[in-house]
PDB file of C-alpha atoms in Angstrom:
ATOM      1  CA  UNK A 207       0.614  16.052  -3.053  1.00 68.00           C
ATOM      2  CA  UNK A 208       4.240  15.326  -1.483  1.00 74.00           C
ATOM      3  CA  UNK A 209       5.907  12.528  -3.608  1.00 87.00           C
ATOM      4  CA  UNK A 210       9.181  10.573  -3.689  1.00 94.00           C
ATOM      5  CA  UNK A 211      10.044   8.711  -6.832  1.00 96.00           C
ATOM      6  CA  UNK A 212      13.110   6.689  -7.189  1.00 97.00           C
ATOM      7  CA  UNK A 213      14.599   5.046 -10.329  1.00 97.00           C
ATOM      8  CA  UNK A 214      15.385   2.773 -11.682  1.00 97.00           C
ATOM      9  CA  UNK A 215      13.267   0.175  -9.742  1.00 96.00           C
ATOM     10  CA  UNK A 216      16.353  -2.328 -10.346  1.00 97.00           C
ATOM     11  CA  UNK A 217      19.884  -2.223 -11.526  1.00 98.00           C
ATOM     12  CA  UNK A 218      22.317  -4.768 -12.234  1.00 98.00           C
ATOM     13  CA  UNK A 219      25.773  -3.734 -12.455  1.00 97.00           C
ATOM     14  CA  UNK A 220      29.124  -5.599 -12.771  1.00 97.00           C
ATOM     15  CA  UNK A 221      31.721  -5.211 -10.272  1.00 97.00           C
ATOM     16  CA  UNK A 222      33.518  -2.135 -10.857  1.00 97.00           C
ATOM     17  CA  UNK A 223      30.881  -0.662 -13.292  1.00 97.00           C
ATOM     18  CA  UNK A 224      30.135   2.710 -11.667  1.00 97.00           C
ATOM     19  CA  UNK A 225      26.458   4.159 -11.765  1.00 98.00           C
ATOM     20  CA  UNK A 226      23.832   6.514 -10.102  1.00 98.00           C
ATOM     21  CA  UNK A 227      20.538   6.231  -8.610  1.00 98.00           C
ATOM     22  CA  UNK A 228      17.917   9.022  -8.729  1.00 98.00           C
ATOM     23  CA  UNK A 229      15.564  10.182  -6.214  1.00 98.00           C
ATOM     24  CA  UNK A 230      12.985  13.015  -7.271  1.00 97.00           C
ATOM     25  CA  UNK A 231      10.801  14.666  -5.034  1.00 94.00           C
ATOM     26  CA  UNK A 232       7.884  16.926  -4.845  1.00 90.00           C
ATOM     27  CA  UNK A 233       7.657  18.581  -1.220  1.00 84.00           C
ATOM     28  CA  UNK A 234       6.681  21.986   0.146  1.00 80.00           C
ATOM     29  CA  UNK A 235      10.000  23.201   2.138  1.00 84.00           C
ATOM     30  CA  UNK A 236      12.513  20.535   2.419  1.00 87.00           C
ATOM     31  CA  UNK A 237      13.585  19.727   5.815  1.00 88.00           C
ATOM     32  CA  UNK A 238      15.917  16.758   5.068  1.00 91.00           C
ATOM     33  CA  UNK A 239      16.644  14.236   2.655  1.00 95.00           C
ATOM     34  CA  UNK A 240      17.708  10.715   3.801  1.00 95.00           C
ATOM     35  CA  UNK A 241      19.201   7.935   2.166  1.00 98.00           C
ATOM     36  CA  UNK A 242      19.096   4.354   3.617  1.00 97.00           C
ATOM     37  CA  UNK A 243      20.432   0.888   2.666  1.00 98.00           C
ATOM     38  CA  UNK A 244      18.429  -2.005   3.183  1.00 97.00           C
ATOM     39  CA  UNK A 245      19.407  -5.724   3.010  1.00 96.00           C
ATOM     40  CA  UNK A 246      16.749  -8.363   2.796  1.00 92.00           C
ATOM     41  CA  UNK A 247      14.935  -9.176   6.117  1.00 88.00           C
ATOM     42  CA  UNK A 248      16.723  -6.221   7.813  1.00 92.00           C
ATOM     43  CA  UNK A 249      15.953  -2.897   9.003  1.00 95.00           C
ATOM     44  CA  UNK A 250      17.093   0.151   6.846  1.00 97.00           C
ATOM     45  CA  UNK A 251      20.829   1.391   7.728  1.00 96.00           C
ATOM     46  CA  UNK A 252      21.222   5.091   7.735  1.00 95.00           C
ATOM     47  CA  UNK A 253      23.574   6.165   5.116  1.00 97.00           C
ATOM     48  CA  UNK A 254      23.359  10.163   4.488  1.00 95.00           C
ATOM     49  CA  UNK A 255      21.242  13.241   5.330  1.00 95.00           C
ATOM     50  CA  UNK A 256      21.109  16.200   3.073  1.00 95.00           C
ATOM     51  CA  UNK A 257      19.774  19.356   4.094  1.00 93.00           C
ATOM     52  CA  UNK A 258      20.050  21.805   1.243  1.00 93.00           C
ATOM     53  CA  UNK A 259      20.694  22.186  -2.649  1.00 94.00           C
ATOM     54  CA  UNK A 260      24.365  21.940  -3.554  1.00 96.00           C
ATOM     55  CA  UNK A 261      25.297  19.629  -0.496  1.00 97.00           C
ATOM     56  CA  UNK A 262      27.228  16.580  -1.178  1.00 97.00           C
ATOM     57  CA  UNK A 263      28.147  13.659   1.516  1.00 97.00           C
ATOM     58  CA  UNK A 264      30.396  10.753   0.679  1.00 97.00           C
ATOM     59  CA  UNK A 265      31.121   7.629   2.357  1.00 95.00           C
ATOM     60  CA  UNK A 266      33.408   4.908   0.959  1.00 95.00           C
ATOM     61  CA  UNK A 267      32.244   3.979  -2.714  1.00 96.00           C
ATOM     62  CA  UNK A 268      28.962   6.122  -2.002  1.00 98.00           C
ATOM     63  CA  UNK A 269      28.390   9.920  -2.704  1.00 98.00           C
ATOM     64  CA  UNK A 270      25.013  11.695  -2.568  1.00 98.00           C
ATOM     65  CA  UNK A 271      24.061  14.812  -4.034  1.00 98.00           C
ATOM     66  CA  UNK A 272      21.139  17.315  -3.815  1.00 97.00           C
ATOM     67  CA  UNK A 273      19.439  19.700  -6.222  1.00 94.00           C
ATOM     68  CA  UNK A 274      16.340  21.534  -5.703  1.00 91.00           C
ATOM     69  CA  UNK A 275      14.258  18.737  -7.189  1.00 93.00           C
ATOM     70  CA  UNK A 276      16.253  15.583  -6.944  1.00 96.00           C
ATOM     71  CA  UNK A 277      19.012  13.574  -5.094  1.00 98.00           C
ATOM     72  CA  UNK A 278      21.664  11.251  -6.678  1.00 98.00           C
ATOM     73  CA  UNK A 279      23.281   8.336  -5.047  1.00 98.00           C
ATOM     74  CA  UNK A 280      26.501   7.727  -6.992  1.00 98.00           C
ATOM     75  CA  UNK A 281      28.197   4.360  -6.383  1.00 97.00           C
ATOM     76  CA  UNK A 282      31.923   4.244  -7.668  1.00 97.00           C
ATOM     77  CA  UNK A 283      33.468   1.067  -8.487  1.00 97.00           C
ATOM     78  CA  UNK A 284      30.735  -1.042  -6.585  1.00 97.00           C
ATOM     79  CA  UNK A 285      31.315  -4.378  -5.124  1.00 97.00           C
ATOM     80  CA  UNK A 286      29.295  -7.457  -4.711  1.00 97.00           C
ATOM     81  CA  UNK A 287      28.756  -6.444  -1.199  1.00 97.00           C
ATOM     82  CA  UNK A 288      27.095  -3.230  -2.205  1.00 97.00           C
ATOM     83  CA  UNK A 289      24.127  -5.211  -3.469  1.00 98.00           C
ATOM     84  CA  UNK A 290      20.796  -4.168  -1.624  1.00 98.00           C
ATOM     85  CA  UNK A 291      17.933  -1.839  -1.830  1.00 97.00           C
ATOM     86  CA  UNK A 292      18.399   1.875  -1.796  1.00 98.00           C
ATOM     87  CA  UNK A 293      15.630   3.923  -0.254  1.00 97.00           C
ATOM     88  CA  UNK A 294      15.302   7.449  -0.385  1.00 97.00           C
ATOM     89  CA  UNK A 295      13.106   9.454   2.097  1.00 95.00           C
ATOM     90  CA  UNK A 296      12.220  13.238   2.563  1.00 92.00           C
ATOM     91  CA  UNK A 297      10.667  15.446   5.537  1.00 87.00           C
ATOM     92  CA  UNK A 298       9.249  18.463   4.628  1.00 81.00           C
ATOM     93  CA  UNK A 299       7.494  21.527   6.366  1.00 75.00           C
ATOM     94  CA  UNK A 300       4.426  20.385   4.933  1.00 63.00           C
ATOM     95  CA  UNK A 301       3.971  17.220   6.428  1.00 61.00           C
ATOM     96  CA  UNK A 302       5.166  15.938   9.826  1.00 66.00           C
ATOM     97  CA  UNK A 303       6.434  12.499   8.852  1.00 80.00           C
ATOM     98  CA  UNK A 304       9.089  10.613   6.723  1.00 86.00           C
ATOM     99  CA  UNK A 305       7.925   9.767   3.260  1.00 90.00           C
ATOM    100  CA  UNK A 306       9.888   7.220   1.688  1.00 93.00           C
ATOM    101  CA  UNK A 307      10.480   6.036  -2.040  1.00 94.00           C
ATOM    102  CA  UNK A 308       9.997   2.583  -3.052  1.00 94.00           C
ATOM    103  CA  UNK A 309      13.681   2.060  -3.463  1.00 96.00           C
ATOM    104  CA  UNK A 310      16.133   0.868  -5.981  1.00 97.00           C
ATOM    105  CA  UNK A 311      17.350  -2.743  -6.019  1.00 97.00           C
ATOM    106  CA  UNK A 312      20.889  -2.953  -6.441  1.00 98.00           C
ATOM    107  CA  UNK A 313      22.507  -6.199  -7.600  1.00 98.00           C
ATOM    108  CA  UNK A 314      26.299  -6.079  -8.171  1.00 98.00           C
ATOM    109  CA  UNK A 315      27.690  -9.289  -9.861  1.00 97.00           C
ATOM    110  CA  UNK A 316      31.178 -10.552  -9.603  1.00 95.00           C
TER     111      UNK A 316
ATOM    112  CA  UNK B  86      26.032   2.615  21.819  1.00 71.00           C
ATOM    113  CA  UNK B  87      23.164   0.003  21.221  1.00 83.00           C
ATOM    114  CA  UNK B  88      21.029   0.471  18.494  1.00 94.00           C
ATOM    115  CA  UNK B  89      17.293   0.424  18.002  1.00 97.00           C
ATOM    116  CA  UNK B  90      15.947  -3.185  19.233  1.00 97.00           C
ATOM    117  CA  UNK B  91      12.727  -4.775  18.407  1.00 98.00           C
ATOM    118  CA  UNK B  92      10.954  -7.973  20.011  1.00 97.00           C
ATOM    119  CA  UNK B  93      10.070 -10.313  19.132  1.00 97.00           C
ATOM    120  CA  UNK B  94      11.920 -10.509  15.587  1.00 97.00           C
ATOM    121  CA  UNK B  95       9.223 -13.168  14.283  1.00 97.00           C
ATOM    122  CA  UNK B  96       5.621 -13.613  14.989  1.00 96.00           C
ATOM    123  CA  UNK B  97       2.948 -15.838  13.567  1.00 98.00           C
ATOM    124  CA  UNK B  98      -0.942 -15.327  14.331  1.00 97.00           C
ATOM    125  CA  UNK B  99      -4.069 -16.013  12.923  1.00 97.00           C
ATOM    126  CA  UNK B 100      -6.901 -13.828  11.700  1.00 97.00           C
ATOM    127  CA  UNK B 101      -8.772 -12.258  14.454  1.00 97.00           C
ATOM    128  CA  UNK B 102      -6.036 -12.228  16.996  1.00 98.00           C
ATOM    129  CA  UNK B 103      -4.203  -9.413  18.344  1.00 97.00           C
ATOM    130  CA  UNK B 104      -0.289  -8.770  18.546  1.00 98.00           C
ATOM    131  CA  UNK B 105       2.027  -6.298  20.543  1.00 98.00           C
ATOM    132  CA  UNK B 106       5.141  -5.428  19.296  1.00 98.00           C
ATOM    133  CA  UNK B 107       7.956  -3.829  21.538  1.00 98.00           C
ATOM    134  CA  UNK B 108      10.687  -1.548  20.656  1.00 98.00           C
ATOM    135  CA  UNK B 109      13.502   0.189  22.673  1.00 98.00           C
ATOM    136  CA  UNK B 110      15.267   3.181  21.040  1.00 97.00           C
ATOM    137  CA  UNK B 111      18.879   4.103  21.076  1.00 96.00           C
ATOM    138  CA  UNK B 112      19.577   5.342  24.441  1.00 95.00           C
ATOM    139  CA  UNK B 113      18.928   9.087  24.917  1.00 94.00           C
ATOM    140  CA  UNK B 114      16.581   9.200  21.992  1.00 94.00           C
ATOM    141  CA  UNK B 115      13.168  10.315  22.700  1.00 94.00           C
ATOM    142  CA  UNK B 116      11.104  10.003  19.701  1.00 94.00           C
ATOM    143  CA  UNK B 117       9.956   6.797  18.496  1.00 96.00           C
ATOM    144  CA  UNK B 118       8.195   6.224  14.847  1.00 95.00           C
ATOM    145  CA  UNK B 119       6.663   2.936  13.559  1.00 97.00           C
ATOM    146  CA  UNK B 120       6.523   2.030   9.937  1.00 96.00           C
ATOM    147  CA  UNK B 121       4.859  -1.006   7.913  1.00 97.00           C
ATOM    148  CA  UNK B 122       6.678  -2.331   5.210  1.00 96.00           C
ATOM    149  CA  UNK B 123       5.173  -4.551   2.506  1.00 93.00           C
ATOM    150  CA  UNK B 124       6.482  -5.530  -0.909  1.00 87.00           C
ATOM    151  CA  UNK B 125       3.431  -3.817  -2.620  1.00 82.00           C
ATOM    152  CA  UNK B 126       3.218  -0.616  -0.686  1.00 85.00           C
ATOM    153  CA  UNK B 127       6.855  -0.067   0.448  1.00 88.00           C
ATOM    154  CA  UNK B 128       7.427   1.763   4.050  1.00 92.00           C
ATOM    155  CA  UNK B 129       4.130   3.300   5.227  1.00 93.00           C
ATOM    156  CA  UNK B 130       4.190   5.619   8.347  1.00 93.00           C
ATOM    157  CA  UNK B 131       1.927   4.346  10.990  1.00 95.00           C
ATOM    158  CA  UNK B 132       2.639   6.761  13.851  1.00 92.00           C
ATOM    159  CA  UNK B 133       5.249   8.742  15.749  1.00 93.00           C
ATOM    160  CA  UNK B 134       5.632   9.310  19.665  1.00 94.00           C
ATOM    161  CA  UNK B 135       7.498  12.021  21.488  1.00 93.00           C
ATOM    162  CA  UNK B 136       7.651  11.989  25.276  1.00 92.00           C
ATOM    163  CA  UNK B 137       4.811   9.727  25.576  1.00 94.00           C
ATOM    164  CA  UNK B 138       2.396  11.650  23.159  1.00 93.00           C
ATOM    165  CA  UNK B 139       1.483  10.680  19.788  1.00 92.00           C
ATOM    166  CA  UNK B 140       2.433  13.404  17.560  1.00 89.00           C
ATOM    167  CA  UNK B 141       1.512  12.230  14.359  1.00 87.00           C
ATOM    168  CA  UNK B 142      -0.705   9.210  12.840  1.00 90.00           C
ATOM    169  CA  UNK B 143      -0.659   7.689   9.346  1.00 90.00           C
ATOM    170  CA  UNK B 144      -3.688   6.567   7.460  1.00 91.00           C
ATOM    171  CA  UNK B 145      -4.255   3.236   9.124  1.00 95.00           C
ATOM    172  CA  UNK B 146      -7.350   2.094  10.549  1.00 96.00           C
ATOM    173  CA  UNK B 147      -8.220   2.215  14.419  1.00 95.00           C
ATOM    174  CA  UNK B 148      -6.911  -1.516  14.894  1.00 97.00           C
ATOM    175  CA  UNK B 149      -3.556  -0.055  14.866  1.00 97.00           C
ATOM    176  CA  UNK B 150      -2.344   1.666  18.187  1.00 97.00           C
ATOM    177  CA  UNK B 151       0.514   2.519  19.842  1.00 97.00           C
ATOM    178  CA  UNK B 152       2.062   4.100  23.045  1.00 97.00           C
ATOM    179  CA  UNK B 153       5.360   5.417  24.434  1.00 97.00           C
ATOM    180  CA  UNK B 154       6.430   4.821  27.966  1.00 97.00           C
ATOM    181  CA  UNK B 155       8.546   7.415  30.305  1.00 96.00           C
ATOM    182  CA  UNK B 156      11.768   5.380  29.322  1.00 94.00           C
ATOM    183  CA  UNK B 157      10.829   6.221  25.838  1.00 95.00           C
ATOM    184  CA  UNK B 158      10.324   2.712  24.938  1.00 97.00           C
ATOM    185  CA  UNK B 159       7.377   1.972  22.612  1.00 98.00           C
ATOM    186  CA  UNK B 160       4.826  -0.609  21.797  1.00 98.00           C
ATOM    187  CA  UNK B 161       2.257  -0.943  18.924  1.00 98.00           C
ATOM    188  CA  UNK B 162      -0.582  -2.936  19.089  1.00 98.00           C
ATOM    189  CA  UNK B 163      -2.859  -4.407  16.433  1.00 97.00           C
ATOM    190  CA  UNK B 164      -6.233  -5.902  17.015  1.00 95.00           C
ATOM    191  CA  UNK B 165      -8.406  -8.127  15.161  1.00 96.00           C
ATOM    192  CA  UNK B 166      -5.679  -9.311  12.781  1.00 97.00           C
ATOM    193  CA  UNK B 167      -6.290  -9.432   9.082  1.00 97.00           C
ATOM    194  CA  UNK B 168      -4.288 -11.293   6.449  1.00 97.00           C
ATOM    195  CA  UNK B 169      -3.183  -8.132   4.986  1.00 95.00           C
ATOM    196  CA  UNK B 170      -1.444  -7.079   8.180  1.00 97.00           C
ATOM    197  CA  UNK B 171       1.298  -9.566   7.421  1.00 97.00           C
ATOM    198  CA  UNK B 172       4.364  -7.258   6.945  1.00 97.00           C
ATOM    199  CA  UNK B 173       7.768  -6.195   8.357  1.00 97.00           C
ATOM    200  CA  UNK B 174       7.005  -3.734  11.130  1.00 98.00           C
ATOM    201  CA  UNK B 175       9.740  -1.161  11.773  1.00 97.00           C
ATOM    202  CA  UNK B 176      10.484   0.951  14.673  1.00 97.00           C
ATOM    203  CA  UNK B 177      12.710   4.103  14.203  1.00 96.00           C
ATOM    204  CA  UNK B 178      14.187   6.414  16.942  1.00 95.00           C
ATOM    205  CA  UNK B 179      15.569   9.896  16.656  1.00 93.00           C
ATOM    206  CA  UNK B 180      16.820  12.124  19.015  1.00 91.00           C
ATOM    207  CA  UNK B 181      14.054  14.605  19.148  1.00 84.00           C
ATOM    208  CA  UNK B 182      10.922  14.938  16.892  1.00 79.00           C
ATOM    209  CA  UNK B 183      12.621  17.613  14.766  1.00 81.00           C
ATOM    210  CA  UNK B 184      12.110  16.880  11.050  1.00 77.00           C
ATOM    211  CA  UNK B 185      15.864  17.388  10.523  1.00 82.00           C
ATOM    212  CA  UNK B 186      16.719  14.645  12.922  1.00 86.00           C
ATOM    213  CA  UNK B 187      18.051  11.351  11.352  1.00 90.00           C
ATOM    214  CA  UNK B 188      15.635   8.203  12.222  1.00 93.00           C
ATOM    215  CA  UNK B 189      17.659   4.953  13.086  1.00 95.00           C
ATOM    216  CA  UNK B 190      15.912   2.009  12.362  1.00 96.00           C
ATOM    217  CA  UNK B 191      15.419  -1.439  14.295  1.00 97.00           C
ATOM    218  CA  UNK B 192      15.566  -4.995  12.476  1.00 97.00           C
ATOM    219  CA  UNK B 193      12.104  -5.019  12.712  1.00 97.00           C
ATOM    220  CA  UNK B 194       9.314  -7.750  13.547  1.00 97.00           C
ATOM    221  CA  UNK B 195       8.204  -9.959  10.864  1.00 97.00           C
ATOM    222  CA  UNK B 196       4.480 -10.467  11.313  1.00 97.00           C
ATOM    223  CA  UNK B 197       2.694 -13.332   9.552  1.00 97.00           C
ATOM    224  CA  UNK B 198      -0.978 -13.703   9.681  1.00 97.00           C
ATOM    225  CA  UNK B 199      -2.664 -17.028   8.776  1.00 96.00           C
TER     226      UNK B 199
END
């Protein structure tokens, strides 16, 4: 069965303390892996799309990487405004829908 | 370019009533997907429409239905509301229905069923 698992469920960091969020997936034929950021009460905001193992994308303090079984979202020197839930989703050839993980709640304290 | 818009943003209904939610995709996008988000279940896929045709449907009861119009705007309807239908309903649009297309989400409609 196609699955997406994100870890940790919650992460508390001090401002400037770098860390990584994990998204592991089981899918038959990855077509795309997507990272979103979601603030409370709002819709997910698109961050990155990764298509193949070895691909990396960066945006400000965020960097997403992809292997054949997992993706990492690296957060370098986070700021309080990076506090949000980060969602990972995959689209595979075996299913015609986007499957989401349950997210990682990130809290960055000043 | 304007993003995905959803109306209404908040809705309070009672059990047994029905509700219709609306979604306007990003200009030029022809695919619209709907999701239900709850604290316990996360984001669950409801259905996807492309060129006025439902392409895929999630594992939800028949009380949940939708449609897409020729201008790509979409509506979803929930009949005979239950307490468990309380959730954030999210609409997402993409350029085509390709699995490699990025989906862009609207702000959601918060539905509360009393």
